[in-house]
């Protein structure tokens, strides 16, 4: 790691987004530090995924903006977010269904590699070396998320839990400095959630900052260094889990409505 | 100024025919996401059946009005049967097939129907029996015929009937539900097979009506006539936003008017460089321009990128 | 990734080579017409493989592919015929035609990037029709394309003094014009097969497939979908342009009639019927759809006479009827095509696992 742990990695400044009359995000400001697991929670429809989509360039915010690694994040082209080092998974898994698990991870290397059409057609040594490196790295990542024995299966034929893991492996293939997981535990049973938790902790130990959107409050409180709570599109609180858990407004947001 | 009004009238007539055919495309597309390439051939068969039935009856001495009615009825019924069989035999087995498979089937069916028609009716142009008297009107310097008036009226009435069916009946509600979400609709007790069959049958009936009108208007028919007509109508459906009924109607009328105006003015617009034989490119140029700015057509629902 | 060939595959390649070399002589026994049909089969295989990049790999439903073929064909026709009195050499025209087609591909591609599947299909279809209508009518006021009459007396392919038209003696063997073109076409086809194969398993090819599978996910992992879609259009179009040039030279004549919508549809049908995205399947589709109508042309009349004693039904329409039925039946019983890639095939036999909500 070249940068020190604890310094600011991502900063959201008064991010606003509305759809017609609905204010999905109201001036949300928060800060994610390098090396931490940052939780983003809130009731259904609180604006968590909208925040995600603004950050990764899928939506253009109507107000405010993001600083990433010290420079503004131009959030109008999703592919640039990945280039800058932000990778994500999707709430409703989005894999390349008719490609094998291995190919899914290999595609993830796209932004960090550069072979073009001419190289591919001529099969130059540079292209072949890069191709071998892509394959090796993808195999390593499949090992890392422990689905190496499914490498040659089509992604859509994987079990639900394995699909989640594959999506994480694909995101990691882009070498992100910030990995955003959108409800990774949704639909998982207790054992699967436990395994997922180990995986996330492992990723953090290996130096990747994680932004975690999750419904499973127990998972979030156990895993995250800091937690932000959104309600009706506004930030309620941003603090360590122990404080957030006791906050009256958070309890109201979850139980009161 | 008269040529402007004249072309608007001509365009409106042609456009109502496009609209009727476009409805057949858009209903099937809205419910099952299939471009039914064979729909143009259904229209063609509708026209040719009318020629045979009405022509024979007139020759046998039946009054023209009765013969016309009989021709129309037989044509509509046979097209409904044809639409139903198309769905049942060709498309239903492919519900879960890869996306392009039914498209190729549709193209295959289009070829089959065209050549069947050629075998039955021959490869020559056929004259359509005169089903309506030729009466001319004049309004503000523009000329139009009784046939044109009746085409616009019948199209309007047919479309009103369709809207009633879709928005005021149980079948219509089932169809709308299916087009929103087939899985949920079927959980709610909608019989998807029936709904899809209904879309084909109704669309084909509208196509038959359009076919009879095309024949009456141009007084000529041919086994290849369905192709270009179908293409234009499909363009109209996309222009309006495919899957959207009102879109198909407005798209059809709009396309007809644009084509007529384009053909009337292209010479002046390009300083005589391009002549009226470029008429056919208007449909496509307008389509491309509209889709560049409104990727889901003029009245199509915006399908946002959902994550 | 070069591996030594096993004796079995070496034998296979040897057999295929012998068959490819011998084929035009076998076909010639049935007359030169059959060699021409063979040539068209290969030319269509070439086209279908070009379209396979766009439809099979990148998942962009292009119904106007024939337009690029037309651009290539007219480029050759105008630059190597008495029409303008120009006679450029092959090494100049073919790349020029490919480049023009490539530009046409980008021009068509750029306004369509935001469109989804079927909207894209109708826009590309419209574009194809626009090109054809212009070719049909650009004979006045300035005569560029000679309109519906088309352009005649187009130069054949020539390398130096060696012309591909007419019969020549090579190593004591007499080769007819079509037979010479056959070998040229086989060489080109092998080239396009290699390109397809390499692209498919490359960084770019995988990115195309990712776009085909899920565009949003593709963007999220950093794929510039706009540029890659344009690249797919450009690549496919260039192949179309090259095929068009060869077509022009081989026929010696082009007219707008050869570039109608039905041609685009046929090429798409070859890709889908054979097995989309699977190179051997696409080739099979192209060969079948070229040869089948011709076989029917020769068979339908005599068979009728044999059964009924006379020709009952116009053979021309009967053969197209059978052809259309064949399309429908193949799709009914082989929805993924006659020869799909092993993965796709497995996918259709194995039910995907139920995914939890």
PDB file of N, CA, C and O in Angstrom, chain C residues 225-258:
ATOM      1  N   UNK C 225     -18.322   0.840 -23.252  1.00  0.00           N
ATOM      2  CA  UNK C 225     -19.232   0.144 -24.156  1.00  0.00           C
ATOM      3  C   UNK C 225     -19.413   0.886 -25.478  1.00  0.00           C
ATOM      4  O   UNK C 225     -19.560   0.269 -26.522  1.00  0.00           O
ATOM      5  N   UNK C 226     -19.382   2.211 -25.417  1.00  0.00           N
ATOM      6  CA  UNK C 226     -19.575   2.990 -26.641  1.00  0.00           C
ATOM      7  C   UNK C 226     -18.484   2.659 -27.664  1.00  0.00           C
ATOM      8  O   UNK C 226     -18.755   2.283 -28.793  1.00  0.00           O
ATOM      9  N   UNK C 227     -17.229   2.772 -27.239  1.00  0.00           N
ATOM     10  CA  UNK C 227     -16.136   2.521 -28.174  1.00  0.00           C
ATOM     11  C   UNK C 227     -16.117   1.079 -28.659  1.00  0.00           C
ATOM     12  O   UNK C 227     -15.842   0.804 -29.818  1.00  0.00           O
ATOM     13  N   UNK C 228     -16.418   0.165 -27.758  1.00  0.00           N
ATOM     14  CA  UNK C 228     -16.341  -1.237 -28.157  1.00  0.00           C
ATOM     15  C   UNK C 228     -17.460  -1.616 -29.112  1.00  0.00           C
ATOM     16  O   UNK C 228     -17.262  -2.423 -30.017  1.00  0.00           O
ATOM     17  N   UNK C 229     -18.640  -1.009 -28.937  1.00  0.00           N
ATOM     18  CA  UNK C 229     -19.715  -1.274 -29.897  1.00  0.00           C
ATOM     19  C   UNK C 229     -19.330  -0.729 -31.265  1.00  0.00           C
ATOM     20  O   UNK C 229     -19.526  -1.384 -32.284  1.00  0.00           O
ATOM     21  N   UNK C 230     -18.778   0.475 -31.279  1.00  0.00           N
ATOM     22  CA  UNK C 230     -18.347   1.052 -32.557  1.00  0.00           C
ATOM     23  C   UNK C 230     -17.295   0.161 -33.203  1.00  0.00           C
ATOM     24  O   UNK C 230     -17.303  -0.054 -34.413  1.00  0.00           O
ATOM     25  N   UNK C 231     -16.400  -0.356 -32.377  1.00  0.00           N
ATOM     26  CA  UNK C 231     -15.354  -1.227 -32.896  1.00  0.00           C
ATOM     27  C   UNK C 231     -15.964  -2.468 -33.547  1.00  0.00           C
ATOM     28  O   UNK C 231     -15.530  -2.892 -34.622  1.00  0.00           O
ATOM     29  N   UNK C 232     -16.993  -3.035 -32.889  1.00  0.00           N
ATOM     30  CA  UNK C 232     -17.642  -4.230 -33.451  1.00  0.00           C
ATOM     31  C   UNK C 232     -18.282  -3.891 -34.795  1.00  0.00           C
ATOM     32  O   UNK C 232     -18.116  -4.623 -35.775  1.00  0.00           O
ATOM     33  N   UNK C 233     -18.988  -2.765 -34.848  1.00  0.00           N
ATOM     34  CA  UNK C 233     -19.590  -2.348 -36.121  1.00  0.00           C
ATOM     35  C   UNK C 233     -18.511  -2.174 -37.187  1.00  0.00           C
ATOM     36  O   UNK C 233     -18.659  -2.624 -38.321  1.00  0.00           O
ATOM     37  N   UNK C 234     -17.431  -1.507 -36.802  1.00  0.00           N
ATOM     38  CA  UNK C 234     -16.372  -1.215 -37.766  1.00  0.00           C
ATOM     39  C   UNK C 234     -15.725  -2.498 -38.277  1.00  0.00           C
ATOM     40  O   UNK C 234     -15.507  -2.655 -39.480  1.00  0.00           O
ATOM     41  N   UNK C 235     -15.452  -3.430 -37.370  1.00  0.00           N
ATOM     42  CA  UNK C 235     -14.822  -4.689 -37.789  1.00  0.00           C
ATOM     43  C   UNK C 235     -15.737  -5.462 -38.728  1.00  0.00           C
ATOM     44  O   UNK C 235     -15.319  -5.912 -39.795  1.00  0.00           O
ATOM     45  N   UNK C 236     -17.001  -5.625 -38.307  1.00  0.00           N
ATOM     46  CA  UNK C 236     -17.952  -6.370 -39.133  1.00  0.00           C
ATOM     47  C   UNK C 236     -18.085  -5.715 -40.496  1.00  0.00           C
ATOM     48  O   UNK C 236     -18.062  -6.387 -41.538  1.00  0.00           O
ATOM     49  N   UNK C 237     -18.190  -4.382 -40.505  1.00  0.00           N
ATOM     50  CA  UNK C 237     -18.369  -3.657 -41.757  1.00  0.00           C
ATOM     51  C   UNK C 237     -17.174  -3.841 -42.682  1.00  0.00           C
ATOM     52  O   UNK C 237     -17.339  -4.018 -43.890  1.00  0.00           O
ATOM     53  N   UNK C 238     -15.958  -3.822 -42.123  1.00  0.00           N
ATOM     54  CA  UNK C 238     -14.778  -3.977 -42.967  1.00  0.00           C
ATOM     55  C   UNK C 238     -14.807  -5.324 -43.688  1.00  0.00           C
ATOM     56  O   UNK C 238     -14.507  -5.405 -44.881  1.00  0.00           O
ATOM     57  N   UNK C 239     -15.180  -6.376 -42.958  1.00  0.00           N
ATOM     58  CA  UNK C 239     -15.271  -7.684 -43.611  1.00  0.00           C
ATOM     59  C   UNK C 239     -16.317  -7.657 -44.708  1.00  0.00           C
ATOM     60  O   UNK C 239     -16.118  -8.214 -45.793  1.00  0.00           O
ATOM     61  N   UNK C 240     -17.443  -6.995 -44.430  1.00  0.00           N
ATOM     62  CA  UNK C 240     -18.477  -6.858 -45.445  1.00  0.00           C
ATOM     63  C   UNK C 240     -17.924  -6.160 -46.684  1.00  0.00           C
ATOM     64  O   UNK C 240     -18.203  -6.558 -47.813  1.00  0.00           O
ATOM     65  N   UNK C 241     -17.126  -5.112 -46.466  1.00  0.00           N
ATOM     66  CA  UNK C 241     -16.552  -4.353 -47.572  1.00  0.00           C
ATOM     67  C   UNK C 241     -15.634  -5.202 -48.431  1.00  0.00           C
ATOM     68  O   UNK C 241     -15.686  -5.148 -49.664  1.00  0.00           O
ATOM     69  N   UNK C 242     -14.798  -6.005 -47.778  1.00  0.00           N
ATOM     70  CA  UNK C 242     -13.883  -6.868 -48.538  1.00  0.00           C
ATOM     71  C   UNK C 242     -14.689  -7.879 -49.359  1.00  0.00           C
ATOM     72  O   UNK C 242     -14.453  -8.069 -50.551  1.00  0.00           O
ATOM     73  N   UNK C 243     -15.673  -8.521 -48.718  1.00  0.00           N
ATOM     74  CA  UNK C 243     -16.488  -9.506 -49.435  1.00  0.00           C
ATOM     75  C   UNK C 243     -17.178  -8.858 -50.625  1.00  0.00           C
ATOM     76  O   UNK C 243     -17.256  -9.446 -51.702  1.00  0.00           O
ATOM     77  N   UNK C 244     -17.663  -7.624 -50.435  1.00  0.00           N
ATOM     78  CA  UNK C 244     -18.335  -6.918 -51.526  1.00  0.00           C
ATOM     79  C   UNK C 244     -17.407  -6.701 -52.707  1.00  0.00           C
ATOM     80  O   UNK C 244     -17.804  -6.897 -53.863  1.00  0.00           O
ATOM     81  N   UNK C 245     -16.163  -6.303 -52.434  1.00  0.00           N
ATOM     82  CA  UNK C 245     -15.193  -6.079 -53.508  1.00  0.00           C
ATOM     83  C   UNK C 245     -14.983  -7.340 -54.327  1.00  0.00           C
ATOM     84  O   UNK C 245     -15.028  -7.324 -55.565  1.00  0.00           O
ATOM     85  N   UNK C 246     -14.772  -8.452 -53.631  1.00  0.00           N
ATOM     86  CA  UNK C 246     -14.543  -9.723 -54.322  1.00  0.00           C
ATOM     87  C   UNK C 246     -15.778 -10.111 -55.143  1.00  0.00           C
ATOM     88  O   UNK C 246     -15.676 -10.573 -56.282  1.00  0.00           O
ATOM     89  N   UNK C 247     -16.949  -9.897 -54.558  1.00  0.00           N
ATOM     90  CA  UNK C 247     -18.200 -10.196 -55.259  1.00  0.00           C
ATOM     91  C   UNK C 247     -18.268  -9.449 -56.580  1.00  0.00           C
ATOM     92  O   UNK C 247     -18.559 -10.002 -57.641  1.00  0.00           O
ATOM     93  N   UNK C 248     -17.964  -8.152 -56.506  1.00  0.00           N
ATOM     94  CA  UNK C 248     -17.997  -7.283 -57.670  1.00  0.00           C
ATOM     95  C   UNK C 248     -17.080  -7.814 -58.767  1.00  0.00           C
ATOM     96  O   UNK C 248     -17.474  -7.939 -59.926  1.00  0.00           O
ATOM     97  N   UNK C 249     -15.853  -8.150 -58.373  1.00  0.00           N
ATOM     98  CA  UNK C 249     -14.871  -8.601 -59.351  1.00  0.00           C
ATOM     99  C   UNK C 249     -15.262  -9.955 -59.932  1.00  0.00           C
ATOM    100  O   UNK C 249     -15.104 -10.205 -61.125  1.00  0.00           O
ATOM    101  N   UNK C 250     -15.788 -10.817 -59.072  1.00  0.00           N
ATOM    102  CA  UNK C 250     -16.118 -12.173 -59.482  1.00  0.00           C
ATOM    103  C   UNK C 250     -17.274 -12.157 -60.482  1.00  0.00           C
ATOM    104  O   UNK C 250     -17.285 -12.873 -61.469  1.00  0.00           O
ATOM    105  N   UNK C 251     -18.278 -11.295 -60.202  1.00  0.00           N
ATOM    106  CA  UNK C 251     -19.455 -11.245 -61.049  1.00  0.00           C
ATOM    107  C   UNK C 251     -19.230 -10.407 -62.298  1.00  0.00           C
ATOM    108  O   UNK C 251     -19.861 -10.633 -63.315  1.00  0.00           O
ATOM    109  N   UNK C 252     -18.368  -9.396 -62.198  1.00  0.00           N
ATOM    110  CA  UNK C 252     -18.183  -8.470 -63.302  1.00  0.00           C
ATOM    111  C   UNK C 252     -19.354  -7.522 -63.468  1.00  0.00           C
ATOM    112  O   UNK C 252     -19.429  -6.745 -64.403  1.00  0.00           O
ATOM    113  N   UNK C 253     -20.303  -7.601 -62.543  1.00  0.00           N
ATOM    114  CA  UNK C 253     -21.527  -6.800 -62.666  1.00  0.00           C
ATOM    115  C   UNK C 253     -22.125  -6.588 -61.284  1.00  0.00           C
ATOM    116  O   UNK C 253     -22.173  -7.514 -60.487  1.00  0.00           O
ATOM    117  N   UNK C 254     -22.533  -5.347 -60.974  1.00  0.00           N
ATOM    118  CA  UNK C 254     -23.289  -5.125 -59.744  1.00  0.00           C
ATOM    119  C   UNK C 254     -24.508  -4.272 -60.037  1.00  0.00           C
ATOM    120  O   UNK C 254     -24.479  -3.416 -60.920  1.00  0.00           O
ATOM    121  N   UNK C 255     -25.584  -4.551 -59.334  1.00  0.00           N
ATOM    122  CA  UNK C 255     -26.751  -3.671 -59.393  1.00  0.00           C
ATOM    123  C   UNK C 255     -27.399  -3.672 -58.016  1.00  0.00           C
ATOM    124  O   UNK C 255     -27.138  -4.569 -57.212  1.00  0.00           O
ATOM    125  N   UNK C 256     -28.222  -2.654 -57.719  1.00  0.00           N
ATOM    126  CA  UNK C 256     -28.792  -2.544 -56.372  1.00  0.00           C
ATOM    127  C   UNK C 256     -29.565  -3.786 -55.949  1.00  0.00           C
ATOM    128  O   UNK C 256     -29.708  -4.058 -54.773  1.00  0.00           O
ATOM    129  N   UNK C 257     -30.041  -4.536 -56.941  1.00  0.00           N
ATOM    130  CA  UNK C 257     -30.854  -5.707 -56.654  1.00  0.00           C
ATOM    131  C   UNK C 257     -30.139  -6.714 -55.747  1.00  0.00           C
ATOM    132  O   UNK C 257     -30.770  -7.417 -54.968  1.00  0.00           O
ATOM    133  N   UNK C 258     -28.811  -6.758 -55.855  1.00  0.00           N
ATOM    134  CA  UNK C 258     -28.061  -7.729 -55.056  1.00  0.00           C
ATOM    135  C   UNK C 258     -27.984  -7.346 -53.594  1.00  0.00           C
ATOM    136  O   UNK C 258     -27.431  -8.088 -52.791  1.00  0.00           O
TER     137      UNK C 258
END
